[in-house]
C-alpha atoms as one frame of an Amber mdcrd trajectory, in Angstrom:
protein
  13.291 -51.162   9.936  15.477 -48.309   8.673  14.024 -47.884   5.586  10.173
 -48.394   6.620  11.186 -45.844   9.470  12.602 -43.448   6.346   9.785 -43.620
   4.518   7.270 -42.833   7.544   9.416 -39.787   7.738   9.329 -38.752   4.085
   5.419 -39.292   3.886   4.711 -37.295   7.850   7.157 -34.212   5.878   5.058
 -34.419   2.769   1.678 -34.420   4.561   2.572 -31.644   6.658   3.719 -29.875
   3.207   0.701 -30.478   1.769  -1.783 -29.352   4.538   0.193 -26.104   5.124
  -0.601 -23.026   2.557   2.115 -22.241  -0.168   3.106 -18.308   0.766   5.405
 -16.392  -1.870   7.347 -13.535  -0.529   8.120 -10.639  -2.696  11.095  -8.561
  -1.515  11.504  -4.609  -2.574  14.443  -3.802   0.103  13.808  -1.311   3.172
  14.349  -0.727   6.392  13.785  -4.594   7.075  16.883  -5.439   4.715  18.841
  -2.114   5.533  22.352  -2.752   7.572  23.604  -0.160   9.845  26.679   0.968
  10.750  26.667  -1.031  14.217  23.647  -2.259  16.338  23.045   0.736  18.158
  23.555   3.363  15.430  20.510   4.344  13.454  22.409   5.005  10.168  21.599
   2.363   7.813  21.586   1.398   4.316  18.269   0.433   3.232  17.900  -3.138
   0.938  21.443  -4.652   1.710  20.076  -8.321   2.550  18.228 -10.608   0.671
  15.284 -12.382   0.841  17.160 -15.947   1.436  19.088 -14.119   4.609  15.901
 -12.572   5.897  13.601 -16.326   5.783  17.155 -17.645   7.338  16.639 -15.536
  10.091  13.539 -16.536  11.197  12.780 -20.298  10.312   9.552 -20.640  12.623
   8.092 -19.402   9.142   8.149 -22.648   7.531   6.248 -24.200  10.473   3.676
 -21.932   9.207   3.650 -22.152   5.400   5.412 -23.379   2.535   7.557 -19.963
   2.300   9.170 -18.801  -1.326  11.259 -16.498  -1.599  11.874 -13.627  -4.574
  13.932 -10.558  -4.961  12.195  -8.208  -7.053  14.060  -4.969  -6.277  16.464
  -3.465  -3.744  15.271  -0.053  -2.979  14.551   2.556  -0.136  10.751   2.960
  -0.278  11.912   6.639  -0.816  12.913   5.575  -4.212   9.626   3.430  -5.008
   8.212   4.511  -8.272   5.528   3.432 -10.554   6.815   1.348 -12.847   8.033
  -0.784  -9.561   4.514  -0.614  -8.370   3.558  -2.038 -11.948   5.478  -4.660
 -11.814   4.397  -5.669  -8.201   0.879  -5.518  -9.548   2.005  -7.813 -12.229
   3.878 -10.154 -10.721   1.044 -10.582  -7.545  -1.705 -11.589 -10.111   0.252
 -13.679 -11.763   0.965 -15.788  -8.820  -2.540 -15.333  -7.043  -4.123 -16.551
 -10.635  -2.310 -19.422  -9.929  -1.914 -22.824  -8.128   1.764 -21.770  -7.108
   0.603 -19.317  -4.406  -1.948 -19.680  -1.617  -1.085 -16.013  -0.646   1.449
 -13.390  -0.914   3.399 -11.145   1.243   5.834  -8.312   0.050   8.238  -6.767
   2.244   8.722  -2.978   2.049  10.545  -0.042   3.757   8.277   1.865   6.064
   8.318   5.797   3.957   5.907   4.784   0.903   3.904   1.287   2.279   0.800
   2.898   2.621   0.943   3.933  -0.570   2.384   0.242  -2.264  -0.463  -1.454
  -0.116  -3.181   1.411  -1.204  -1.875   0.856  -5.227  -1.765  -3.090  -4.856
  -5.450  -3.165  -3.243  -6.630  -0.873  -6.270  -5.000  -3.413  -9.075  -4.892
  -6.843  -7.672  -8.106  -9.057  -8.194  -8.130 -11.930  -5.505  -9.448 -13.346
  -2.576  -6.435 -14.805  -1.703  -4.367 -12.621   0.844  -2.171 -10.065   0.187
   0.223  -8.580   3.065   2.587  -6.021   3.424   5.281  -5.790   6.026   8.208
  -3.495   6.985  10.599  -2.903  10.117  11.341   0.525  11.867  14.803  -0.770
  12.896  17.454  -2.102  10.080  18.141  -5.956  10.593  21.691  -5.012  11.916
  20.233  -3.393  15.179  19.992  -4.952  18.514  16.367  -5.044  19.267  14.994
  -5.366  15.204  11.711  -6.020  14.764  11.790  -6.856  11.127  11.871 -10.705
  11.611   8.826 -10.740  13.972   7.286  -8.537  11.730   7.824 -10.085   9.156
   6.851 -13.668  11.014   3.527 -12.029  11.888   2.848 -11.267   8.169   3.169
 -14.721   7.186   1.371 -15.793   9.770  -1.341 -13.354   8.448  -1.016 -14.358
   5.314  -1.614 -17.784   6.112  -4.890 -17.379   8.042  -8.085 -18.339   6.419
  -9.528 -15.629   7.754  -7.191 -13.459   6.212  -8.876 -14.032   2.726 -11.632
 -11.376   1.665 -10.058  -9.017   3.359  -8.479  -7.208   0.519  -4.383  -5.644
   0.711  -3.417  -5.970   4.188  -0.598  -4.305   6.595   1.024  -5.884   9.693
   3.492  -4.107  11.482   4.328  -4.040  15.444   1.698  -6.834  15.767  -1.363
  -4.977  14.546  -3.020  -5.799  10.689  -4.300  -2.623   9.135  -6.884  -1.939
   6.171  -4.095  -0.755   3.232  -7.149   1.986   2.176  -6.614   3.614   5.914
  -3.390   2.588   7.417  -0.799   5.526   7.603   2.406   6.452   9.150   2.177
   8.609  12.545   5.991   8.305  13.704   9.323   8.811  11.829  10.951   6.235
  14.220   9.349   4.362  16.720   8.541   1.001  16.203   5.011   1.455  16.566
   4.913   3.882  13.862   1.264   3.167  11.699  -2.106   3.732  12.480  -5.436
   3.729  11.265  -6.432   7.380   9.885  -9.993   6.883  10.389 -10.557   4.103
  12.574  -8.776   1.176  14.747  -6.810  -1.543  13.256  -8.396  -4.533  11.682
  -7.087  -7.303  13.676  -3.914  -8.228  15.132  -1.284 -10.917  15.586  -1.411
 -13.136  18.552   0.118 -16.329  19.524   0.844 -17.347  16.149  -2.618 -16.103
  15.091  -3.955 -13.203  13.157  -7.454 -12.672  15.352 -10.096  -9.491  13.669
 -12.369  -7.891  15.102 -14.981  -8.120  12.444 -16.075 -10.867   9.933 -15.058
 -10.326   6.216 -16.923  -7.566   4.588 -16.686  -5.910   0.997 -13.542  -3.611
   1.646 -13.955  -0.092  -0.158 -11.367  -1.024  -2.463 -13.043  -3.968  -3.519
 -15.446  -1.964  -5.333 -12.728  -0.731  -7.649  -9.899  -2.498  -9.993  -7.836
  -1.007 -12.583  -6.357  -3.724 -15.037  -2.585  -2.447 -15.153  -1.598  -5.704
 -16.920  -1.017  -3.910 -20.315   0.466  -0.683 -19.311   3.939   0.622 -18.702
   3.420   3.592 -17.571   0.527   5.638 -15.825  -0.103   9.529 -16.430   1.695
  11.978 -14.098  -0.316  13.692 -11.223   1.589  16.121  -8.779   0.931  16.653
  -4.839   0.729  20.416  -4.018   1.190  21.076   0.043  -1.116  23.784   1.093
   0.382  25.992   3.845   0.019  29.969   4.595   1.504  32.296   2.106   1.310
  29.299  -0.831   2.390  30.784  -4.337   0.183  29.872  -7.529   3.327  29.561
  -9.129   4.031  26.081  -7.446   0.841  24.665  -9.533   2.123  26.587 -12.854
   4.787  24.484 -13.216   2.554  21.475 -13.257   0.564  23.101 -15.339   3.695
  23.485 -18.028   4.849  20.482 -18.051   2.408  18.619 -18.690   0.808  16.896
 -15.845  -2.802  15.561 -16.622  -3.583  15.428 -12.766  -3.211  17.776  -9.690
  -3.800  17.014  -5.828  -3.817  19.877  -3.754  -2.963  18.854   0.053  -5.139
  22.008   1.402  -5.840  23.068   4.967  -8.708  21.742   7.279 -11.363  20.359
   5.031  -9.231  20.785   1.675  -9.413  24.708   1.712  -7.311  26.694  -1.080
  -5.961  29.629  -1.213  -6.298  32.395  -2.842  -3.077  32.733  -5.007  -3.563
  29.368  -5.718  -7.442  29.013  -6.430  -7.191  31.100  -9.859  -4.391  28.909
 -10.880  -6.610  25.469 -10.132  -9.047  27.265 -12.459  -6.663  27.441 -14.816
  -5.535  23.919 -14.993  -9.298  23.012 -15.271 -10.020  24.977 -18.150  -7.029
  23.340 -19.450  -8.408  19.444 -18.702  -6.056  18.981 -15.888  -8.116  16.892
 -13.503  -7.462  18.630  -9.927  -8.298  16.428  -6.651  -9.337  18.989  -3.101
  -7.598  16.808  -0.523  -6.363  18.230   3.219  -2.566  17.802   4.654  -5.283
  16.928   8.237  -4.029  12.397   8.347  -7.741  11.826   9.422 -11.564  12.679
   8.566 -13.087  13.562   5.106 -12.255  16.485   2.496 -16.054  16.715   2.136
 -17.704  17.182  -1.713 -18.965  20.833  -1.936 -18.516  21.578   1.420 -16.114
  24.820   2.375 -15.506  24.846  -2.101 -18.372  24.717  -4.552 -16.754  21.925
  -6.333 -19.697  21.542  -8.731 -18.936  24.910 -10.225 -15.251  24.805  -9.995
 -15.966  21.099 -11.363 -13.057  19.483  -8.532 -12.827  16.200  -7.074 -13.033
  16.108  -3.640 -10.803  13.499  -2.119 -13.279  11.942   0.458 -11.383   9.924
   3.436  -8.270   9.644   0.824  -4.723  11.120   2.025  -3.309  13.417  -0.588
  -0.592  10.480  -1.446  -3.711   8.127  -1.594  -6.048  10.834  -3.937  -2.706
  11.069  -6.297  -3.323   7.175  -6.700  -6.762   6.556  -7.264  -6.097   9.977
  -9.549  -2.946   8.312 -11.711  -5.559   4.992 -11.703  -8.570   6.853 -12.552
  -6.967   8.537 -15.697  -6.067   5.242 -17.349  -9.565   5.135 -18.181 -11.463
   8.406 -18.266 -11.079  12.305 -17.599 -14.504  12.634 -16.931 -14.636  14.756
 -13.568 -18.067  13.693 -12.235 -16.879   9.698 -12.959 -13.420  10.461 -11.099
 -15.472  11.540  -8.239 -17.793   8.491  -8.112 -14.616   6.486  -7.483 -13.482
   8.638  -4.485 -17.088   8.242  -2.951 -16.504   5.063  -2.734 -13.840   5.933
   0.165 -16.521   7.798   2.119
């Protein structure tokens, strides 16, 4: 009777393995593994804990999926880079192109996720879900949210509906579109939003629920193989603001930059010290990108600047940290100006 009673056992646990999705986790460090001082200071230090500690902290995860763990880096998202964001992009399609992983989910600090999620949509080829997640509040604090966040992400990732849906976000319970999600807060918990719209779905009793069927996402549209590379070419972010010196864009210019964003004001304005310098770089072959420092609506093509004649790229519904992207992406395979601007009207 004890053995036959065994064995039930063994086969119900392996039949629930099997029906449940296999879900790798890829860990970068953050907010979610930062440690703080005490549980009520807000000093922290940013990628202290591991992946094993974090999936120890919240087990309902394995009632959801088949949950692996991996440690890729330990970093502040202040410190993420491109050659971490290459081998992300790597490692992702190497698990989604195979049997091993049903989806993935990678957890991130809160500073540079947009931009992660926006560079992972842009170089990851799958229908299979891919999720990023972060905390506001270091693991160490006494109300964290990283391990329902990062419960909800699973949870996410697990969905069905989840796939199609291209790079995903979930934070504070909401899922967000990686191509429009961006952070409105320094510090509150319910720090991200949609730039342009509302979020795509959100997290409830252990659900992810969306408010729209799967459609072709905008970013979809576009991949950039990144499997050979090991590098990708340097673009710059100039902030527009009043009383801007051309000799901010100069220095770009001399050392040897082969892309330029300017962040200008309202609908991507420039100004004048700094127009003549744009030129410059232009004449040069220095691809420059008219975005706006404004989080939401369009820098719109040849509206306000005649970018035709000036031959710019106008950054469409793109945040300057989102244009500089698409712009680094966009280089790997041409410095055609017109082209480059067919792939940021796909963001329109």
């Amino acid at each position: 009777m004890r053995r036959l009673m065994l064995f039930v056992t063994l086969f119900l646990f392996l039949v629930s393995y099997a029906q449940k999705p296999n879900v790798y986790i890829l860990a970068t460090g953050g907010t979610i593994a930062g440690v703080g001082e005490s549980s009520v200071n807000t000093s922290y230090k940013a990628g202290e804990v591991a992946i094993s500690s974090l999936l120890d902290a919240v087990p309902q995860v394995k009632d959801v999926a088949n949950v692996v763990g991996e440690q890729v880096v330990r970093i502040g998202s202040q410190d993420m880079d491109d050659s971490t964001w290459l081998l992300l992009s790597k490692r992702i399609n190497e698990l989604l192109n195979s049997d091993e992983a049903d989806a993935v989910v990678v957890t991130h600090g809160t500073d540079t996720m947009e931009e992660t999620a926006f560079f992972l949509s842009l170089t990851t080829r799958s229908n299979k879900p891919v999720v990023l997640v972060g905390a506001m509040r270091p693991s160490t604090a006494l109300s964290a949210d990283g391990p329902l966040n990062l419960y909800n992400a699973v949870v996410t990732a697990a969905s069905p509906d989840s796939r199609d849906r291209g790079v995903l976000v979930v934070m504070n319970g909401s899922i967000y579109a990686a191509s429009d999600v961006i952070k409105m807060h320094t510090t509150h918990v319910d720090a991200f939003r949609s730039a342009n719209g509302a979020a795509v779905g959100y997290v409830n009793n252990d659900k992810a629920v969306y408010s729209y069927p799967a459609v072709e996402t905008a970013a979809s549209l576009l991949f950039f193989d990144v499997s050979k590379l090991t590098s990708l070419p340097a673009v710059g972010i100039i902030y527009g603001h009043a009383g801007v010196r051309g000799n901010v864009v100069q220095s770009m210019i001399d050392n040897g930059y082969k892309g330029i964003v300017y962040a200008g004001v309202g609908n991507g304005n420039i100004h004048r010290d700094i127009f003549p310098v744009l030129e410059e770089a232009r004449r040069e072959g220095i691809i420059v990108v008219r975005s706006s420092r404004v989080p939401s609506g369009p820098t719109m093509l040849d509206n306000e600047v005649d970018d035709a004649h000036y031959r710019f790229v106008a950054s469409q519904l793109l945040t300057p940290q989102k244009s500089r992207i698409l712009l680094q992406l966009a280089l790997t395979k041409t410095d055609d100006w017109i082209r480059i601007q067919d792939y940021f009207n796909i963001f329109r």
